Amino acid sequence: MADPMPMTDSPITTVAPGWAIAALGILGALAVTAAMLDGALAARAGGGPGGKMGGPVRPFGEAARLMRQRRRTTVEADRLLWRIGGAGLLVVAALMVTVVPLGEWTIFDLDVGVMWFNAMDVMVWALVWLTGWGANSAHSLVGGYRFLAHGLGYELPLMFALVAPAIAAETLNVGAVAAAQEGLWFAVWMPVAFLVYLLGVAAFSVWGPFAPAIGTDVSGGARAELSGVDRLVFEAGRYALLAAGAAFAVPMFLGGGAGPLLPGWAWVLVKTVALLAVLVWLRRRLPAFRPDKFMEVGWMLLLPAVLLQDLVVAVIAVWRS
Amino acid sequence: MGLSDAIARSASRHAHALVVEVPGSWRTRMAAERNVAARGWRLAISPADADVLVVCGEPGPGLAEAIEGIWHQMPGPRVRVYVHAGDEVGARLDEAHTGLLDTDRHRRDAQQRPTASELLAEQAGSRAESHGGHGDTDHGSAGGHEGMDHEGHEGHEGHEGHEGHEGMDHGSHEGMDHGSHEGMDHGAHEGMDHGAHEGMDHGGHEGMDHGDMEMSPGGIPLAEGGEDRDGLEMDVLQVRLGPVLPHWPAGLVLRCSLQGDVIVEAQAELVDGRVRQDDEVVGPARGIDNIASLLALAGWDDAAAEARRIRDTALEPGDGAAGSELERLRRRVRRSRTLRWSLRGVRRLSEEDAHARGLPADAVGDTYERLMGMLDRAVAGVAATAAGDTGTRTDDASRTLSTDHLPHLVMGLDLATARLVLASLDIHELLAGQAEHEVSHG
Amino acid sequence: MYAGVVVMASAVGVLVLGLYALHRLTAVAPDSLTVLPFESGWAPEQHALSRYHVRWYLATLLFLAFDVEMLFMYPWAVVVAQVGVTAVVEMFLFLAALFVAVLWAWREGALRWV
């Protein structure tokens, strides 16, 4: 290790960098699982004669469709920024999972892993906005700015929710945070932070109630002009972000690989898939949070709630030590 | 080629269709939407997302022009079908499916179709032509729209010089174009009526266009500043909503001046003048359709899909199931606190407002109350139809709105909210107002 | 230590580029089609890229204040249990002061648009 900084004692072993490819594979598998589940739920809701066909295989058909479809460029589009925005979501999701330990293994044992995750999720602001801006289309532009408006509402609560486990664990190292939950998961005694975190995951994945940026009411918003592989990487990026967000919640709130019988890595995957299912299902249940209304909720309800949560956690942490 | 075929088959099974309703042909559109869902396809909300363009009814010249614009924006593989009656939807969409599978044709189409700069040059030509006073009859109503274009846009003047030869080009290929349309309407899908001849016609003008309009990169002017409500100088964007826009009243064109996403000014008109009611008014299906649109715009896809399914049931003769399903939907919607929170207080109308705008008394209240009213009316309507009562027809006839009143209902709202409000008014028929005539001639 | 991240970034880069390369083979045309932006069938009257009026610009200023606060929050979170009560009191007094500003801005209508 050429790192000059003293490492926190981490119960985690850093595996050879080549394993990053396996981690990317797992992220991909999780994203496909989420898409299949969404397809199945959509088919069930669609119902009717023949409406059930498709279902879980829907994402594969959609991928085939988009791989066959031609790409489009709008007149005088800001092409470079537009493509960076569309493809960037997938990259950000992949960089997020580098700090998530799979049981006892990790590929990036960063002392400030929590901040790393935070930095990645903030990049989504730029990426979604660029996707909306680059297209030089009115609907896209409105969609891109709607995402920023949502961001102003969800980002601060999300940040303060991420701080709560760090206070209790006295570290920003993700593996150490997971190890600090022996006996009692953080999700149990900091439920507000956990719930706000999950909302934040839905939000940076432009998912479910946080989808107005790509909503029907603005004709698809930020993705209105995307077609072919450009659209495919954008959609894949959203599912990957959802999966990465669910995976990160496991060491932060759900005790990491802790659990009976199964090995640690298996527990991490089981917990991730369970959370992912909840997030996917959320979309079926909730209409959109309109950005103009949500801003007030974010600032006047979620923010004070997580700040109080942080206070409670800090007081307990001081009292324990 | 095995892989390519497999991709084509899988892709065509999961096609996305953009359904366009010609004003009055709402039953045909509902049949098309139902068929799209039944074959596991999806409804597209923009041309970028669409493989199949389904035109329901026979479009007038103005709508046909807009449909042409949409057709040029579809990425390809693309197929266009015209459906004239609900009972031929299945056959037309079967043809569309077959058409999607023909990879070779789509490859040829991709090479031959015109690009945006050619289309812009062509449009500039038609604009110059209508200025010169010899616009052909086909574009008569389009000329009406263009008349308004010129208020405050110097950019267009540059085109006048092209009038002579642009006009000729335009005439010659427009003729061919429309000829081939008419011929192929019933042939269900034509891949490439816009052949290579357009490219040849316009290839030579592009250089000149760019030269003339330094402030117009790509042939489109830049947005101009306007006084903002906060005293900042921000740009005003002119955006037209409709006629090809899902979950939008058929045939309506709303010209909006946007500052950010807020509509600061609006003018409403009907795309081809008066709306013909081709389809007979029966039962509560139209009301339920409007509920589905409102739920879709509110971002609740599941509830919208359920509403569409109930609408289809209600259209069938001798429905028994629609009543209980509708009751369930009403409970579901009523239970959603998020929906209530999101629609509460949105464009509250007083009794005087409703009266002044010629809206029925049930438009009083906010968007949430109007949605609840729509659900209540639908439940009552289904019950009445089941009991053999046709009294709901008179109620349907009163659900009209003049385009004169529309701008006042949406001004000051943002783009998305305006669409929510419009959907919540449960309009069944739009009437051309007085203002429209003044605008299009002035 | 950073090799893992580098490999991950390269792998996802290769994945995206690979998809684009594959798309050139499987799509009906490898190049992208230049189209007009969607505007319900009309040609746009202006370029959409413009000086856009964001109605919530006041909220962005508030956000900035809190965002800078997060810079202190992360290091504080690591040491708060060791430093003890003073750290808690100081940080939450600071947060309370910031939140008073939020309340004031809220009362002034900065968080409501339209």
Coordinates of N, CA and C in Angstrom, one line a residue, chain B residues 237-326:
Chain B
L237 N -39.3 31.6 -25.0 CA -39.3 30.5 -25.9 C -40.7 30.3 -26.4
Q238 N -40.9 30.2 -27.8 CA -42.2 29.9 -28.3 C -42.3 28.4 -28.6
V239 N -43.3 27.8 -27.9 CA -43.4 26.3 -28.0 C -44.9 26.0 -28.3
R240 N -45.1 25.2 -29.3 CA -46.5 24.8 -29.6 C -46.7 23.4 -29.0
L241 N -47.9 23.3 -28.3 CA -48.3 22.0 -27.7 C -49.5 21.5 -28.6
G242 N -49.4 20.3 -29.1 CA -50.4 19.8 -30.0 C -50.1 20.2 -31.4
P243 N -50.7 19.5 -32.4 CA -51.7 18.4 -32.2 C -51.2 17.0 -32.0
V244 N -50.0 16.7 -32.3 CA -49.5 15.3 -32.1 C -48.9 15.3 -30.7
L245 N -49.7 15.0 -29.7 CA -49.2 15.0 -28.3 C -50.1 14.0 -27.5
P246 N -49.6 12.9 -27.0 CA -50.5 12.0 -26.3 C -51.0 12.7 -25.0
H247 N -52.2 12.3 -24.6 CA -52.9 12.8 -23.4 C -53.2 14.3 -23.6
W248 N -53.6 14.6 -24.8 CA -53.8 16.0 -25.1 C -55.1 16.1 -25.9
P249 N -56.0 17.1 -25.8 CA -57.2 17.1 -26.6 C -56.9 17.1 -28.1
A250 N -57.6 16.2 -28.8 CA -57.2 16.0 -30.2 C -57.5 17.3 -31.0
G251 N -56.5 17.6 -31.8 CA -56.7 18.8 -32.7 C -56.4 20.1 -32.1
L252 N -56.1 20.2 -30.8 CA -55.8 21.4 -30.1 C -54.4 21.8 -30.3
V253 N -54.1 23.1 -30.7 CA -52.8 23.6 -30.8 C -52.7 24.8 -29.8
L254 N -51.8 24.7 -28.8 CA -51.7 25.8 -27.9 C -50.3 26.4 -28.1
R255 N -50.3 27.6 -28.6 CA -49.0 28.3 -28.8 C -48.6 29.0 -27.5
C256 N -47.5 28.6 -26.9 CA -47.2 29.1 -25.6 C -45.9 29.9 -25.7
S257 N -45.9 31.0 -25.0 CA -44.6 31.7 -24.8 C -44.1 31.3 -23.4
L258 N -42.9 30.7 -23.4 CA -42.4 30.1 -22.1 C -41.3 31.0 -21.6
Q259 N -41.3 31.3 -20.3 CA -40.1 31.8 -19.6 C -39.8 30.7 -18.6
G260 N -38.6 30.1 -18.8 CA -38.4 28.9 -18.1 C -39.4 27.9 -18.5
D261 N -40.1 27.3 -17.6 CA -41.2 26.4 -18.0 C -42.5 27.0 -17.7
V262 N -42.6 28.3 -17.4 CA -43.9 28.9 -17.2 C -44.5 29.6 -18.4
I263 N -45.8 29.3 -18.6 CA -46.5 29.8 -19.7 C -46.9 31.3 -19.4
V264 N -46.2 32.2 -20.1 CA -46.6 33.6 -19.8 C -47.6 34.2 -20.8
E265 N -47.7 33.5 -21.9 CA -48.7 33.9 -22.8 C -49.2 32.7 -23.6
A266 N -50.4 32.7 -24.1 CA -50.8 31.5 -24.8 C -51.9 31.9 -25.8
Q267 N -52.0 31.2 -26.9 CA -53.1 31.3 -27.8 C -53.5 29.9 -28.2
A268 N -54.8 29.6 -28.3 CA -55.3 28.3 -28.6 C -56.0 28.3 -29.9
E269 N -55.9 27.3 -30.7 CA -56.6 27.1 -31.9 C -56.8 25.7 -32.2
L270 N -57.7 25.4 -33.2 CA -57.9 24.0 -33.6 C -57.2 23.8 -34.9
V271 N -56.6 22.6 -35.1 CA -55.7 22.5 -36.2 C -56.4 22.6 -37.5
D272 N -57.5 22.0 -37.7 CA -58.2 22.1 -39.0 C -59.6 22.7 -38.9
G273 N -59.7 23.7 -38.0 CA -61.0 24.4 -37.9 C -61.9 23.5 -37.0
R274 N -63.1 23.4 -37.4 CA -64.1 22.7 -36.6 C -63.8 21.2 -36.5
V275 N -64.2 20.7 -35.3 CA -64.0 19.3 -35.1 C -65.3 18.5 -35.6
R276 N -65.1 17.5 -36.4 CA -66.3 16.7 -36.7 C -66.3 15.6 -35.7
Q277 N -67.5 15.3 -35.2 CA -67.7 14.2 -34.3 C -68.0 12.9 -35.1
D278 N -67.0 12.2 -35.5 CA -67.2 11.0 -36.4 C -67.9 9.9 -35.5
D279 N -67.4 9.8 -34.3 CA -67.8 8.7 -33.5 C -68.9 9.0 -32.6
E280 N -69.9 8.2 -32.6 CA -71.1 8.4 -31.8 C -70.7 8.4 -30.3
V281 N -71.4 9.3 -29.6 CA -71.1 9.4 -28.2 C -71.9 8.3 -27.5
V282 N -71.2 7.5 -26.8 CA -71.9 6.4 -26.0 C -71.3 6.3 -24.6
G283 N -72.1 6.4 -23.7 CA -71.8 6.0 -22.3 C -70.6 6.9 -21.8
P284 N -70.0 6.3 -20.7 CA -69.0 7.1 -19.9 C -67.6 6.9 -20.4
A285 N -67.4 6.2 -21.6 CA -66.0 5.9 -21.9 C -65.1 7.1 -22.1
R286 N -65.6 8.2 -22.6 CA -64.7 9.3 -22.9 C -64.3 9.9 -21.5
G287 N -65.2 10.0 -20.6 CA -64.9 10.5 -19.3 C -63.8 9.6 -18.6
I288 N -63.9 8.3 -18.8 CA -62.9 7.4 -18.2 C -61.6 7.6 -18.9
D289 N -61.6 7.9 -20.2 CA -60.4 8.1 -21.0 C -59.7 9.3 -20.4
N290 N -60.5 10.4 -20.1 CA -59.9 11.6 -19.6 C -59.2 11.4 -18.2
I291 N -59.9 10.5 -17.4 CA -59.3 10.1 -16.1 C -57.9 9.4 -16.3
A292 N -57.9 8.5 -17.3 CA -56.6 7.8 -17.6 C -55.6 8.8 -18.0
S293 N -55.9 9.8 -18.8 CA -54.9 10.8 -19.2 C -54.4 11.6 -18.0
L294 N -55.3 12.0 -17.2 CA -54.9 12.8 -16.0 C -54.0 12.0 -15.1
L295 N -54.3 10.7 -14.9 CA -53.5 9.9 -14.0 C -52.1 9.7 -14.7
A296 N -52.1 9.5 -16.0 CA -50.8 9.3 -16.7 C -50.0 10.6 -16.5
L297 N -50.6 11.8 -16.7 CA -49.9 13.0 -16.6 C -49.4 13.2 -15.1
A298 N -50.1 12.7 -14.2 CA -49.7 12.9 -12.8 C -48.6 11.9 -12.4
G299 N -48.2 11.1 -13.4 CA -47.0 10.2 -13.2 C -47.4 8.9 -12.5
W300 N -48.7 8.5 -12.6 CA -49.1 7.2 -12.0 C -49.5 6.2 -13.1
D301 N -48.5 5.6 -13.7 CA -48.7 4.7 -14.8 C -49.6 3.6 -14.5
D302 N -49.5 3.0 -13.4 CA -50.3 1.8 -13.0 C -51.8 2.2 -13.0
A303 N -52.1 3.3 -12.3 CA -53.5 3.6 -12.2 C -54.1 4.0 -13.6
A304 N -53.2 4.7 -14.4 CA -53.6 5.1 -15.7 C -53.9 3.8 -16.6
A305 N -53.1 2.8 -16.5 CA -53.3 1.6 -17.2 C -54.6 0.9 -16.8
E306 N -54.9 1.0 -15.5 CA -56.1 0.4 -15.0 C -57.3 1.2 -15.6
A307 N -57.2 2.5 -15.6 CA -58.3 3.3 -16.1 C -58.6 3.0 -17.6
R308 N -57.5 2.8 -18.3 CA -57.7 2.5 -19.7 C -58.4 1.2 -19.9
R309 N -58.0 0.2 -19.1 CA -58.6 -1.1 -19.2 C -60.1 -1.0 -18.9
I310 N -60.5 -0.2 -17.9 CA -61.9 -0.1 -17.5 C -62.6 0.6 -18.7
R311 N -62.0 1.6 -19.2 CA -62.5 2.3 -20.4 C -62.9 1.3 -21.5
D312 N -62.0 0.4 -21.8 CA -62.2 -0.6 -22.9 C -63.4 -1.5 -22.5
T313 N -63.4 -1.9 -21.2 CA -64.6 -2.7 -20.8 C -65.9 -2.0 -21.0
A314 N -65.9 -0.7 -20.6 CA -67.1 0.1 -20.7 C -67.6 0.3 -22.1
L315 N -66.6 0.2 -23.1 CA -67.0 0.4 -24.5 C -67.7 -0.9 -25.0
E316 N -67.5 -2.0 -24.4 CA -68.1 -3.2 -24.9 C -69.6 -3.3 -24.6
P317 N -70.4 -3.8 -25.5 CA -71.8 -3.9 -25.2 C -72.0 -4.9 -24.0
G318 N -73.0 -4.5 -23.2 CA -73.4 -5.4 -22.1 C -72.3 -5.6 -21.1
D319 N -71.6 -4.5 -20.7 CA -70.6 -4.6 -19.7 C -71.2 -4.8 -18.4
G320 N -70.6 -5.6 -17.6 CA -71.1 -5.8 -16.2 C -69.9 -5.5 -15.3
A321 N -68.7 -5.7 -15.8 CA -67.5 -5.7 -14.9 C -67.1 -4.2 -14.7
A322 N -67.4 -3.3 -15.6 CA -66.8 -2.0 -15.5 C -67.2 -1.3 -14.2
G323 N -68.4 -1.5 -13.8 CA -68.9 -0.9 -12.6 C -68.1 -1.1 -11.3
S324 N -67.8 -2.4 -11.1 CA -67.1 -2.8 -9.9 C -65.6 -2.4 -10.0
E325 N -65.1 -2.5 -11.2 CA -63.7 -2.2 -11.4 C -63.5 -0.7 -11.2
L326 N -64.4 0.1 -11.7 CA -64.4 1.5 -11.6 C -64.4 2.0 -10.1

